[in-house]
Coordinates of C-alpha atoms and ligand atoms in Angstrom, one line a residue:
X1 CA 26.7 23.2 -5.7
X2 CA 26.1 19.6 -5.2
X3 CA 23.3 17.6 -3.6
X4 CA 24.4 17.9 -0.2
X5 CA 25.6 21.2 -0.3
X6 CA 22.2 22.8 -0.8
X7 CA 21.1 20.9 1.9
X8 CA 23.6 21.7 4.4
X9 CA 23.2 25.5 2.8
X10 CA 20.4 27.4 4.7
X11 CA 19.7 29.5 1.9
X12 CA 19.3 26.9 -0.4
X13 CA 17.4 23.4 0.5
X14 CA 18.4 23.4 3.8
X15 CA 15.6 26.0 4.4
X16 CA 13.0 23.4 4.7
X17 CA 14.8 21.3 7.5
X18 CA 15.0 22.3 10.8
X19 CA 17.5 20.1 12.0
X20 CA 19.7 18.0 10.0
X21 CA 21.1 15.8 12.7
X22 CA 18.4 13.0 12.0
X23 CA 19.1 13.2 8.2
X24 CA 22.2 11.5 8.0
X25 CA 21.7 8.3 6.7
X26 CA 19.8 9.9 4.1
X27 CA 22.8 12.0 3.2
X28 CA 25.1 9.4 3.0
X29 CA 22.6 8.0 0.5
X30 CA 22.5 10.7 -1.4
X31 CA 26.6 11.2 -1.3
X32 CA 26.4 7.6 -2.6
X33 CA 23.4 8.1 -5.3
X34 CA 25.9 11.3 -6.7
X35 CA 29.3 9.9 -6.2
X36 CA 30.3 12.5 -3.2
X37 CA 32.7 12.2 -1.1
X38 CA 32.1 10.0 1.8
X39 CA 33.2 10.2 6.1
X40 CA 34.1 6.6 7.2
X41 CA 30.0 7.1 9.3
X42 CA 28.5 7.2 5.5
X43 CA 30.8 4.4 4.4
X44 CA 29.3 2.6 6.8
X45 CA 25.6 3.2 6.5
X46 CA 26.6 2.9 2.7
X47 CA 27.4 -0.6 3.4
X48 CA 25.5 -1.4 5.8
X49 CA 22.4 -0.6 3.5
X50 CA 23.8 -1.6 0.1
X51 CA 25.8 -4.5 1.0
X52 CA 28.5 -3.5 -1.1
X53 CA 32.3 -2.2 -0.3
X54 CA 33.4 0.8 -2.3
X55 CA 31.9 3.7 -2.4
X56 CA 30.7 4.7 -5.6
X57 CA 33.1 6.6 -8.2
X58 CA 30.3 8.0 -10.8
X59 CA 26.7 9.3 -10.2
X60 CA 24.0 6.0 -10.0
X61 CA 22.4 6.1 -13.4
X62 CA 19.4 4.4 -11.0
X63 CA 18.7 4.2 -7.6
X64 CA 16.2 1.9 -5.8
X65 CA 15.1 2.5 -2.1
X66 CA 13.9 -0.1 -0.2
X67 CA 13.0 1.8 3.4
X68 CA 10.0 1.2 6.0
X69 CA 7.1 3.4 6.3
X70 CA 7.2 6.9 7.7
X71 CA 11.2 6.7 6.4
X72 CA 11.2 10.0 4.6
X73 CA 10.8 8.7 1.6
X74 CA 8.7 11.1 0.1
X75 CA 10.5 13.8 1.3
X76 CA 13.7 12.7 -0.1
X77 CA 11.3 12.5 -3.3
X78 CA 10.9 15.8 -3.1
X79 CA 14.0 16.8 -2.8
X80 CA 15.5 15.3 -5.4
X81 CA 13.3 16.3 -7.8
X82 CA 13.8 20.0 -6.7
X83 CA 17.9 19.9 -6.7
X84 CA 17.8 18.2 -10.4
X85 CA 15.3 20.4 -11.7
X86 CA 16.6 23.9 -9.9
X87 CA 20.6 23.2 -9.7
X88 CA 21.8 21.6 -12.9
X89 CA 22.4 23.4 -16.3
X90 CA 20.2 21.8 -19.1
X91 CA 21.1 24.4 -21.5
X92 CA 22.7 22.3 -24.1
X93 CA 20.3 19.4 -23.7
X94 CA 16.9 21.5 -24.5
X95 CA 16.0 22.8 -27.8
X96 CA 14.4 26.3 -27.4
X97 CA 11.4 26.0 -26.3
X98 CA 11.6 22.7 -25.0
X99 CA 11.0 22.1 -21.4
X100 CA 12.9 19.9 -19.1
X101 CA 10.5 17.6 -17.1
X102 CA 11.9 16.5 -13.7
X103 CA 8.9 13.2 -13.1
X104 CA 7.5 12.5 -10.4
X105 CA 5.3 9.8 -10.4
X106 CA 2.7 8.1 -7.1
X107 CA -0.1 5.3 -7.0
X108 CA -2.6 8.1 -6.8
X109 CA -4.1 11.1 -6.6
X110 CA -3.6 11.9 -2.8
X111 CA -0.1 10.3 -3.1
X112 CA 1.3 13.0 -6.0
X113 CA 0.0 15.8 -3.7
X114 CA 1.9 14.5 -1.0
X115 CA 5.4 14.7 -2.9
X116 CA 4.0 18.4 -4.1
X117 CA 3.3 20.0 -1.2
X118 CA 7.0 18.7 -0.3
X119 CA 8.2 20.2 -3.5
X120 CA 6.3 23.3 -3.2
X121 CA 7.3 23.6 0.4
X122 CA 11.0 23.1 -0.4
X123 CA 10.8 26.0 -3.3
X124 CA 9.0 28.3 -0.7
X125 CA 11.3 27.9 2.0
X126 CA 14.0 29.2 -0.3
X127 CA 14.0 33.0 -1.1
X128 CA 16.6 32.0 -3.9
X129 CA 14.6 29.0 -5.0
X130 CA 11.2 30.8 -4.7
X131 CA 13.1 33.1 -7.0
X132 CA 13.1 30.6 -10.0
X133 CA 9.3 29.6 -9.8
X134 CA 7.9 31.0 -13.4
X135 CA 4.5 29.5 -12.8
X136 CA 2.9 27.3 -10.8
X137 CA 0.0 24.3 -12.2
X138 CA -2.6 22.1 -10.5
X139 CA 0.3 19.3 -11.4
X140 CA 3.5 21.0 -10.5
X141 CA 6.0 24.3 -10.6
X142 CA 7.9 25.6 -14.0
X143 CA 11.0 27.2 -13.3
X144 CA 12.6 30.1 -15.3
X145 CA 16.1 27.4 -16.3
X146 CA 13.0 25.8 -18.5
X147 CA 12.6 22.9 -16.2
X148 CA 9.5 22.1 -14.9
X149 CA 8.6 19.5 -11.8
X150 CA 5.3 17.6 -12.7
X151 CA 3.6 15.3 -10.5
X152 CA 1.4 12.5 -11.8
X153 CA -0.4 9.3 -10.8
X154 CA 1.1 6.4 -12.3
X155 CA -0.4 6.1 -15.5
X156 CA 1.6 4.0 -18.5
X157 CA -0.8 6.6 -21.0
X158 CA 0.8 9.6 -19.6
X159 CA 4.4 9.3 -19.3
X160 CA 4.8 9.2 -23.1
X161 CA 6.1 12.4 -25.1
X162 CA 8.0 14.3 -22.6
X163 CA 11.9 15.5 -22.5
X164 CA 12.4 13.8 -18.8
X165 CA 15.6 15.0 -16.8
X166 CA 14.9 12.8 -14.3
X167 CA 12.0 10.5 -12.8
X168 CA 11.2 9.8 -9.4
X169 CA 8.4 6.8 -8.4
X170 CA 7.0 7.1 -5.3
X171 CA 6.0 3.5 -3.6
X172 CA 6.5 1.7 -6.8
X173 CA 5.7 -1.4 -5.4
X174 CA 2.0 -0.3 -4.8
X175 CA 1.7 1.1 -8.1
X176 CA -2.1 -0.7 -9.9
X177 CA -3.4 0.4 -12.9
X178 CA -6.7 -1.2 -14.4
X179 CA -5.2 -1.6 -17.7
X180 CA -2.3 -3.5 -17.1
X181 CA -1.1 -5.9 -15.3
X182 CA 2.5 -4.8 -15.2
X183 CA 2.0 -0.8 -14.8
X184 CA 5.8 -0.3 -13.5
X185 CA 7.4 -1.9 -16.1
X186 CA 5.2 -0.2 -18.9
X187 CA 5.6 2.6 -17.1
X188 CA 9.6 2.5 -16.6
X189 CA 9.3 1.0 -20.3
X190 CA 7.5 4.8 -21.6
X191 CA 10.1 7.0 -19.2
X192 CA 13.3 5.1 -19.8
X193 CA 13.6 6.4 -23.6
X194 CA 12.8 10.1 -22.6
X195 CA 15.4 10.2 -20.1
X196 CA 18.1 8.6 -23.0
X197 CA 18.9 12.1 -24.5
X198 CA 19.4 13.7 -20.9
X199 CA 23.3 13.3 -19.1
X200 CA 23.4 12.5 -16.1
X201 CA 19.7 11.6 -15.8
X202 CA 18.4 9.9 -12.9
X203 CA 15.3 7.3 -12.2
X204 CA 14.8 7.5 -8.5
X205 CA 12.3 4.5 -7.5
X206 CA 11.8 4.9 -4.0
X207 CA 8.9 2.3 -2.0
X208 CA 8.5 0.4 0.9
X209 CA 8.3 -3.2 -0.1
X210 CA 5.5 -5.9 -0.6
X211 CA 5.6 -8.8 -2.2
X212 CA 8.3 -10.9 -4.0
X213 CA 7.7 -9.7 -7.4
X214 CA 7.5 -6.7 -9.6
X215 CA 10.5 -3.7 -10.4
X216 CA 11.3 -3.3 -6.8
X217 CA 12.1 -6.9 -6.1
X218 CA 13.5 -7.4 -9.6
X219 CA 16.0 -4.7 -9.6
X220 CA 16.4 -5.7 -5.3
X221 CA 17.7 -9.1 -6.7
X222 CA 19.4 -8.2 -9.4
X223 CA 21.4 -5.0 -8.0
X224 CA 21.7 -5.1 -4.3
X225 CA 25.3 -5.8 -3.2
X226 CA 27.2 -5.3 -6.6
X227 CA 30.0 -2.8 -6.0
X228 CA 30.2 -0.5 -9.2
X229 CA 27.2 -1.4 -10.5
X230 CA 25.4 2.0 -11.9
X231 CA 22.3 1.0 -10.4
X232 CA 22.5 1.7 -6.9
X233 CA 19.7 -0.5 -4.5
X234 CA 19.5 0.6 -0.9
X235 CA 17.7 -1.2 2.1
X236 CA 16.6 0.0 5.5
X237 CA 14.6 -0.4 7.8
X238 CA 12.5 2.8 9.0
X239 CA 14.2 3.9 12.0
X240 CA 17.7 3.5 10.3
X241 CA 16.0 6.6 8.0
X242 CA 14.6 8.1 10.0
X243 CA 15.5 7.8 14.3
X244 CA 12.5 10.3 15.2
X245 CA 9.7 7.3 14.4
X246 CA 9.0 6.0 18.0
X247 CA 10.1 2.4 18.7
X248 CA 6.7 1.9 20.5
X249 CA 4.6 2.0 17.0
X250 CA 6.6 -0.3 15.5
X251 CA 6.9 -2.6 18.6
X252 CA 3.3 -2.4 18.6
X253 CA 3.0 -3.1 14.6
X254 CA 5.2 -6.1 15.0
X255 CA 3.0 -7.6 17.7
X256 CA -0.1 -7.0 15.8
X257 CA 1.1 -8.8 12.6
X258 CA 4.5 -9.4 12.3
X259 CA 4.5 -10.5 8.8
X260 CA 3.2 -7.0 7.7
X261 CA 5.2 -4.9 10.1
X262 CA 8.4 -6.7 9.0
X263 CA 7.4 -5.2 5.4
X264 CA 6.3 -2.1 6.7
X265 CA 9.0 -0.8 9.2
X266 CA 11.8 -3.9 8.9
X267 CA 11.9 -3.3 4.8
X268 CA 11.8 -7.1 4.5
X269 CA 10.0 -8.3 1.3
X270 CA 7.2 -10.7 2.2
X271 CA 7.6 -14.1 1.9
X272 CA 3.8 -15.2 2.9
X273 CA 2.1 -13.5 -0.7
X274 CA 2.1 -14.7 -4.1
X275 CA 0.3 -14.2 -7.0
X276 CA -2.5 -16.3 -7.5
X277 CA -2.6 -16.6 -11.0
X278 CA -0.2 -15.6 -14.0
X279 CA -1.3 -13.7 -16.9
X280 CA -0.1 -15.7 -19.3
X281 CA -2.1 -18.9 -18.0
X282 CA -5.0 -16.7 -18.0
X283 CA -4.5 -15.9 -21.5
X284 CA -4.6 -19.1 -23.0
X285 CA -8.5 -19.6 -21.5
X286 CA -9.5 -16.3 -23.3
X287 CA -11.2 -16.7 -26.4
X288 CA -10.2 -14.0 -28.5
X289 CA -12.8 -11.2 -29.8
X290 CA -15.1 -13.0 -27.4
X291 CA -16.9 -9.5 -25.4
X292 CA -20.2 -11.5 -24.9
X293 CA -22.0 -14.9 -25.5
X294 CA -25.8 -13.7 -26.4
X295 CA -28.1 -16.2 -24.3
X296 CA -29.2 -19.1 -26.2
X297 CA -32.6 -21.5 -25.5
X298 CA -32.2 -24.6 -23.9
X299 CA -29.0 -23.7 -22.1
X300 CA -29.3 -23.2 -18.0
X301 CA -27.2 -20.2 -16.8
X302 CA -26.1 -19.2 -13.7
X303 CA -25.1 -15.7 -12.6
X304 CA -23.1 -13.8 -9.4
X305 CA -23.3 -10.0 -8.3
X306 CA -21.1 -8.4 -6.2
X307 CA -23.3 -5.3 -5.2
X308 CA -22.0 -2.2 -4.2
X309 CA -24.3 1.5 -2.8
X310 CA -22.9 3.6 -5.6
X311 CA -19.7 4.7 -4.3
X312 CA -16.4 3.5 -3.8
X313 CA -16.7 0.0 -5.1
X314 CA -18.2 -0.8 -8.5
X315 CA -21.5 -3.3 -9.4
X316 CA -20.9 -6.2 -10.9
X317 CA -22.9 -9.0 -12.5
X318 CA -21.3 -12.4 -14.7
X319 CA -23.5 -14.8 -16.0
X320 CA -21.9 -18.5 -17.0
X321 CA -22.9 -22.1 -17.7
X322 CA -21.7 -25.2 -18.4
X323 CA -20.7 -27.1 -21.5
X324 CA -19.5 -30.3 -21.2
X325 CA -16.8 -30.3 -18.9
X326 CA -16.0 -26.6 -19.3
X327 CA -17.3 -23.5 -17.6
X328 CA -17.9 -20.6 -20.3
X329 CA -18.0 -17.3 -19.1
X330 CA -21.2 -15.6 -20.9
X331 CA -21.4 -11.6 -19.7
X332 CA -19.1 -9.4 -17.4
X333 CA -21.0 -6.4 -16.5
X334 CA -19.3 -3.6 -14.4
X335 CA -21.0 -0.2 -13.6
X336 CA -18.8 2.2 -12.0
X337 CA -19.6 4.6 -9.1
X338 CA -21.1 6.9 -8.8
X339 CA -24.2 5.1 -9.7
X340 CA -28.1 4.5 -8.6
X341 CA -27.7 0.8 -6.9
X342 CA -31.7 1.0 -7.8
X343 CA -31.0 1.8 -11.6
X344 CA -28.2 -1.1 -11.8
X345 CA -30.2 -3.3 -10.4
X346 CA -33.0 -2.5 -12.6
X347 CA -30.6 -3.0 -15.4
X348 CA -29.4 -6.4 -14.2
X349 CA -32.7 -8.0 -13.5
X350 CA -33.3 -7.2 -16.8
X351 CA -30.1 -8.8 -18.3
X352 CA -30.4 -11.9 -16.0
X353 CA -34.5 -12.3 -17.5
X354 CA -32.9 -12.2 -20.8
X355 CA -30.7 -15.1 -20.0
X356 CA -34.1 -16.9 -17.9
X357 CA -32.2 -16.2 -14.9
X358 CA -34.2 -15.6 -11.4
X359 CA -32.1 -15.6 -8.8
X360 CA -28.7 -14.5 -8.5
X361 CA -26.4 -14.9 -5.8
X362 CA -24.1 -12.3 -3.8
X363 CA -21.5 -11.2 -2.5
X364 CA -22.4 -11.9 1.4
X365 CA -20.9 -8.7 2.6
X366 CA -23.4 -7.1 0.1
X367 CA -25.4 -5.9 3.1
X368 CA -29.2 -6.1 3.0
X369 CA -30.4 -3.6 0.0
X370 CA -29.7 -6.1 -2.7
X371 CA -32.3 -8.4 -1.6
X372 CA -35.0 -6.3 -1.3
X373 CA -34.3 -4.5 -4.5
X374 CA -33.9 -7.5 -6.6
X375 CA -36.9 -9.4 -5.1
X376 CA -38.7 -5.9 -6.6
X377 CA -38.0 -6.8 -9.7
X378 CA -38.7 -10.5 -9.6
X379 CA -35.2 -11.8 -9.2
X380 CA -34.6 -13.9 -5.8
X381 CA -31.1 -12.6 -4.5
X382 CA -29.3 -14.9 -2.1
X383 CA -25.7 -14.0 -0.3
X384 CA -22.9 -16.4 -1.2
X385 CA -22.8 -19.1 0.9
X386 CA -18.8 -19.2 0.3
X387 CA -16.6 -16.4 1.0
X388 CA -14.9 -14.8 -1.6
X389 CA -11.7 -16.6 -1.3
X390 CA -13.3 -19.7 -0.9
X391 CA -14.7 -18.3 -4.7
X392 CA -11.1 -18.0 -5.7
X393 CA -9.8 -21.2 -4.1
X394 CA -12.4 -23.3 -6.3
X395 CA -12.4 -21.6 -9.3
X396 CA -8.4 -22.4 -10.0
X397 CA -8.3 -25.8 -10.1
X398 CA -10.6 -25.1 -13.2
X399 CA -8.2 -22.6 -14.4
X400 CA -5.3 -24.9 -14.2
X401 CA -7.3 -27.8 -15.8
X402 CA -8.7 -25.4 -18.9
X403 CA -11.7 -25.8 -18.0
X404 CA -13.2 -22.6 -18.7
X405 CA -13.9 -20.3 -21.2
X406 CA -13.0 -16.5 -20.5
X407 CA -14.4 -13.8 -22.0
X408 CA -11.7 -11.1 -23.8
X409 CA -12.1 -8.5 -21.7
X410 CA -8.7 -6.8 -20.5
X411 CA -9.9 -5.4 -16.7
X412 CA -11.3 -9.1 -16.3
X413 CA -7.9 -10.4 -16.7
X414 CA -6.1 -7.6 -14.8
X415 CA -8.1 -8.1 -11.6
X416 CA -7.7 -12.5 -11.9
X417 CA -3.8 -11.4 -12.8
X418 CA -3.6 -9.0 -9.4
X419 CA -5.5 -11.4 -7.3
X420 CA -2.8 -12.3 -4.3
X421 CA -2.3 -15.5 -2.0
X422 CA -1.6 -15.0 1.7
X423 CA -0.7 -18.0 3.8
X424 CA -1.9 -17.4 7.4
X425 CA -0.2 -18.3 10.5
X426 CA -2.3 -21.3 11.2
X427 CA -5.2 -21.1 9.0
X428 CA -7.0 -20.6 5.4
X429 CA -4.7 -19.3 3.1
X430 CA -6.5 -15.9 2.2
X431 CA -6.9 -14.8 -1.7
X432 CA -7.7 -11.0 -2.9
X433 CA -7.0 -8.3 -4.6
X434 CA -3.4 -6.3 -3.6
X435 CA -3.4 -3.0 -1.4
X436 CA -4.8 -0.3 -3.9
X437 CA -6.2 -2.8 -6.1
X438 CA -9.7 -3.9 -7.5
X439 CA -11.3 -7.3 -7.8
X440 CA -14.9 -6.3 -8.6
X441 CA -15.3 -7.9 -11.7
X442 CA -12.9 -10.9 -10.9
X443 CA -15.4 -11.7 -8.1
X444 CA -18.6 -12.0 -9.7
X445 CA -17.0 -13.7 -12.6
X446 CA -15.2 -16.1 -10.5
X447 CA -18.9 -16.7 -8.5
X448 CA -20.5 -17.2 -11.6
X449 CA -17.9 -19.9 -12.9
X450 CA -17.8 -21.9 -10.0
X451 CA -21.5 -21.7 -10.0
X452 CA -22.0 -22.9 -13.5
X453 CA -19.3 -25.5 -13.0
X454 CA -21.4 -26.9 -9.8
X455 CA -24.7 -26.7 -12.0
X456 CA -24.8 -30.1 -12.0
X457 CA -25.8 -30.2 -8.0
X458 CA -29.4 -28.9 -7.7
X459 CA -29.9 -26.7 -4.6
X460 CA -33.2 -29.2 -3.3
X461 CA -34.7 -26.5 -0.9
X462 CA -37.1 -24.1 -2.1
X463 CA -35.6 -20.9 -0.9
X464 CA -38.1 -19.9 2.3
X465 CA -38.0 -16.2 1.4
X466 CA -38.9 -15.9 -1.7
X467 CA -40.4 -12.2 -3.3
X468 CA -44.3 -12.3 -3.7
X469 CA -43.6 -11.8 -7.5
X470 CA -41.0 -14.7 -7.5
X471 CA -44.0 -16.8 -5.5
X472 CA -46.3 -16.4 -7.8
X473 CA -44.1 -17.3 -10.8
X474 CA -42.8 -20.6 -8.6
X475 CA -46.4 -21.6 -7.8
X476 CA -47.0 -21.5 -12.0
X477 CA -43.9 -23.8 -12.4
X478 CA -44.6 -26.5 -15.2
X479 CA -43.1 -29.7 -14.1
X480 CA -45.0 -30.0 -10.5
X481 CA -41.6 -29.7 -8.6
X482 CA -39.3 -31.5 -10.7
X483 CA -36.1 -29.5 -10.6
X484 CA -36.2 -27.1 -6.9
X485 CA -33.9 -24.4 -8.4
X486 CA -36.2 -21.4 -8.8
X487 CA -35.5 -19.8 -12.4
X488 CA -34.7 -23.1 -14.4
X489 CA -38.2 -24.2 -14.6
X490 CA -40.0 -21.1 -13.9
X491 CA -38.8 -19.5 -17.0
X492 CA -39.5 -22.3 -19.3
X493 CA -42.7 -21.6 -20.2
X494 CA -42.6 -18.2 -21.3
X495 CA -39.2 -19.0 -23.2
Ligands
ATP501 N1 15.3 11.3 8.9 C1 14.3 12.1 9.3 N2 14.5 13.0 10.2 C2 13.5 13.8 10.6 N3 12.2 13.8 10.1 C3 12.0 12.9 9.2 C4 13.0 12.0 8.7 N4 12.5 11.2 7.8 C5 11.2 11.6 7.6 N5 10.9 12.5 8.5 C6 9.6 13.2 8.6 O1 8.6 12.1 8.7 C7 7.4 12.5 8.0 C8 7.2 11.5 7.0 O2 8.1 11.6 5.9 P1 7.7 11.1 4.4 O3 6.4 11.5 4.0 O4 8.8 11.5 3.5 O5 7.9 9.6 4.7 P2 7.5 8.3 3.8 O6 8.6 7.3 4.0 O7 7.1 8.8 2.5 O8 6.2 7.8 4.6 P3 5.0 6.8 4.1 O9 5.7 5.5 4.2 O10 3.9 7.0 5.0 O11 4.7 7.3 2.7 C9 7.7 13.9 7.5 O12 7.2 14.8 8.4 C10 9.2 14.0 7.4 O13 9.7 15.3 7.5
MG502 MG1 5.4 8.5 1.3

């Protein structure tokens, strides 16, 4: 039986679709993925979507999807992964004992139990499929042919080890992973070997598309429009997928921000986002082994927090000063929800009186606690005056120029490496972190770099709100008034 068979067969995966009428450009993709014969309507859809001319005479040994939102993809995720793990002979590829993995890999958590719950509905459906199910895991189904389908977030430490029949990647082009700035190809890099010893293996990488870079837009330019090329690269739009997606929404989506619904529904890679910052350049500012700089006497340091209540986001504190010309990154400090924002405070005030720091400034979307919990302790905490793009947008002139010191600290560099451009229609270009991503410690250390490098301007107001603590210790300063920055001179008695 072949993949569109057990569709078309009621018994079979055709149990879990109640009408197949609005499926058909997904079957001519998958007559094209498998080599099936093709009517002159999937010929057409088949070029229409692959730009190329022939239909294809042997199975893809890859196939990239480039379809909107709500396309099906998942679904068709699903599927595949059940008709390659439940409908093909392994026999004489697995040792006994050795189980067939059929891979399917998402951004995250909620994402993997998406494509599950298709899998598990498709096995279900199916008296003759719910037949084969041996056993069934918090990450998947086992099957009595010794295949199992497995379902895990995208994770370059997890792939490794495994006999994989084939592997599907849900919305690759989303796919962020705090320890590497290049999780698909590491990823694809771990799975491509455990697929080598499998015939007719397949990697499925199925996404709606983002920006110009990455797997997706690698193997898009590469592959798309090559007849006979075994890597197969398909485009469409969402309602060419799927017809049942109302024409209002994405009318509606277009008008709201047409860049971003072109992406979304149109398939169209965006044009308006690049990456901010390469890896490599990053690199080279790194000084190797470098975790932390210990505070030293005599020098003035500034620091930057990017507060956060104890869940979702993390805390973050950087402390940096100048030498010379160059910005040197002294302390990157990242505590993860779920967290007491009182005990991380109370643990940074205490960091920034080591480095005779007494006052810190914010994030301005930090909301209010901050403040009042650092004046507590002594530390006066005043929101960012600049925005955090604005943060960005200064600190890479310094970048390009080498003129700062990073520390070696691998999440640093991940977050600065994912950072993202977006020009506006008439305005600001915008800088942050990707959909799915993180930038908490990339913020504070870029606040605290642009703040050291700017040391040289003084700040000549006293601060008017200022913690009764903080007051006291102002009123005590040493040299009458000489320097207004509250912490500089404050401090320089007692150190
Ligand atoms: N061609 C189609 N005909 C009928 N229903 C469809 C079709 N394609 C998708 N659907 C339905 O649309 C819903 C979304 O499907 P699915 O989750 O596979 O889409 P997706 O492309 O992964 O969406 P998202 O972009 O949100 O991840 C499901 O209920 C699915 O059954
Ligand atoms: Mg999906």
């Amino acid at each position: 039986v072949n993949i569109v068979e057990a569709v078309l067969d009621r018994k079979l995966l055709g149990a879990a679709f109640r009408d197949l009428e609005s499926w058909s450009a997904w079957l001519a993709f998958l007559r094209a993925v498998f080599a099936l014969p093709m009517s002159a309507g999937d010929l057409a859809a088949f070029t229409r979507h692959t730009g190329r001319s022939s239909a294809p005479a042997v199975q893809a040994r890859e196939a990239w999807l480039v379809v909107g939102r709500r396309g099906g993809k998942s679904r068709v995720s699903a599927l595949v992964a059940v008709f390659l793990a439940a409908f093909r002979d392994y026999g004489s590829v697995l040792a006994p004992g050795e189980r067939g993995v059929v891979m399917c890999l998402a951004q995250d958590r909620r994402q993997a139990a998406v494509i599950l719950r298709y899998v598990r509905g498709m096995l279900e459906a199916s008296k003759l499929l719910a037949g084969m199910v041996t056993r069934e895991t918090k990450d998947g189904v086992d099957l009595s042919n010794g295949v199992s389908i497995e379902v895990h977030t995208a994770n370059f430490r997890h792939v490794r080890g495994y006999t994989v029949v084939a592997a599907i990647c849900d919305e690759i082009a989303f796919w962020w992973d705090e320890g590497s700035a290049n999780p698909d190809v590491e990823i694809l890099n771990g799975i491509r070997p455990s697929m080598a010893t499998v015939p007719g293996s397949l990697l499925l990488c199925i996404s709606s598309p983002y920006a110009r870079r990455g797997e997706l837009y690698r193997n898009y330019r590469e592959h798309f429009g090559k007849d006979g090329d075994r890597v197969l690269v398909w485009q469409a739009d969402t309602r060419s997928m799927n017809p049942l997606v109302s024409e209002n929404i994405i009318a509606d989506a277009y008008e709201r921000d047409p860049s971003s619904a072109a992406a979304e529904y149109g398939a169209q890679f965006r044009s308006d986002i690049e990456s901010f910052v390469s890896l490599e350049s990053l690199e080279a500012l790194v000084v190797p082994d470098r975790r932390s700089l210990p505070p030293v006497p005599g020098v003035s340091y500034r620091a930057f927090c990017d507060p956060s209540g104890g869940s979702g986001d993390s805390f973050t504190l950087a402390v940096a000063h100048l030498e010379g010309d160059r910005a040197v990154l002294d302390l990157a400090l990242e505590r993860r929800p779920p967290f007491s924002p009182e005990a991380v405070v109370e643990e940074f005030a205490a960091v920034l009186s080591q480095y005779r720091i007494a006052s810190v400034t914010g994030d301005r979307y930090g909301g209010e606690f901050p403040r009042e919990l650092f004046s507590k302790r002594g530390i006066y905490y005043e929101p960012s005056e600049k925005a955090k793009s604005d943060l960005y947008r200064e600190l890479l002139p310094l970048l390009n120029a080498a003129k700062v010191e990073l520390l070696d600290d691998r999440r640093l560099l991940t977050q600065l490496a994912g950072l993202e451009r977006r020009t506006a229609r008439g305005g600001k270009d915008s800088i942050d972190h990707a959909p799915s991503a993180r930038d908490d410690v990339a913020n504070s250390v870029a606040g605290a770099l642009v703040r050291a490098a700017g040391a040289g301007v003084m700040p000549n107001a006293i601060p008017t709100e200022v913690s009764p603590l903080l007051r006291s210790r102002w009123d005590m300063r040493p040299d009458g008034g000489g320097s207004r920055e509250p912490g500089r001179e404050i401090f320089r008695k007692s150190w």
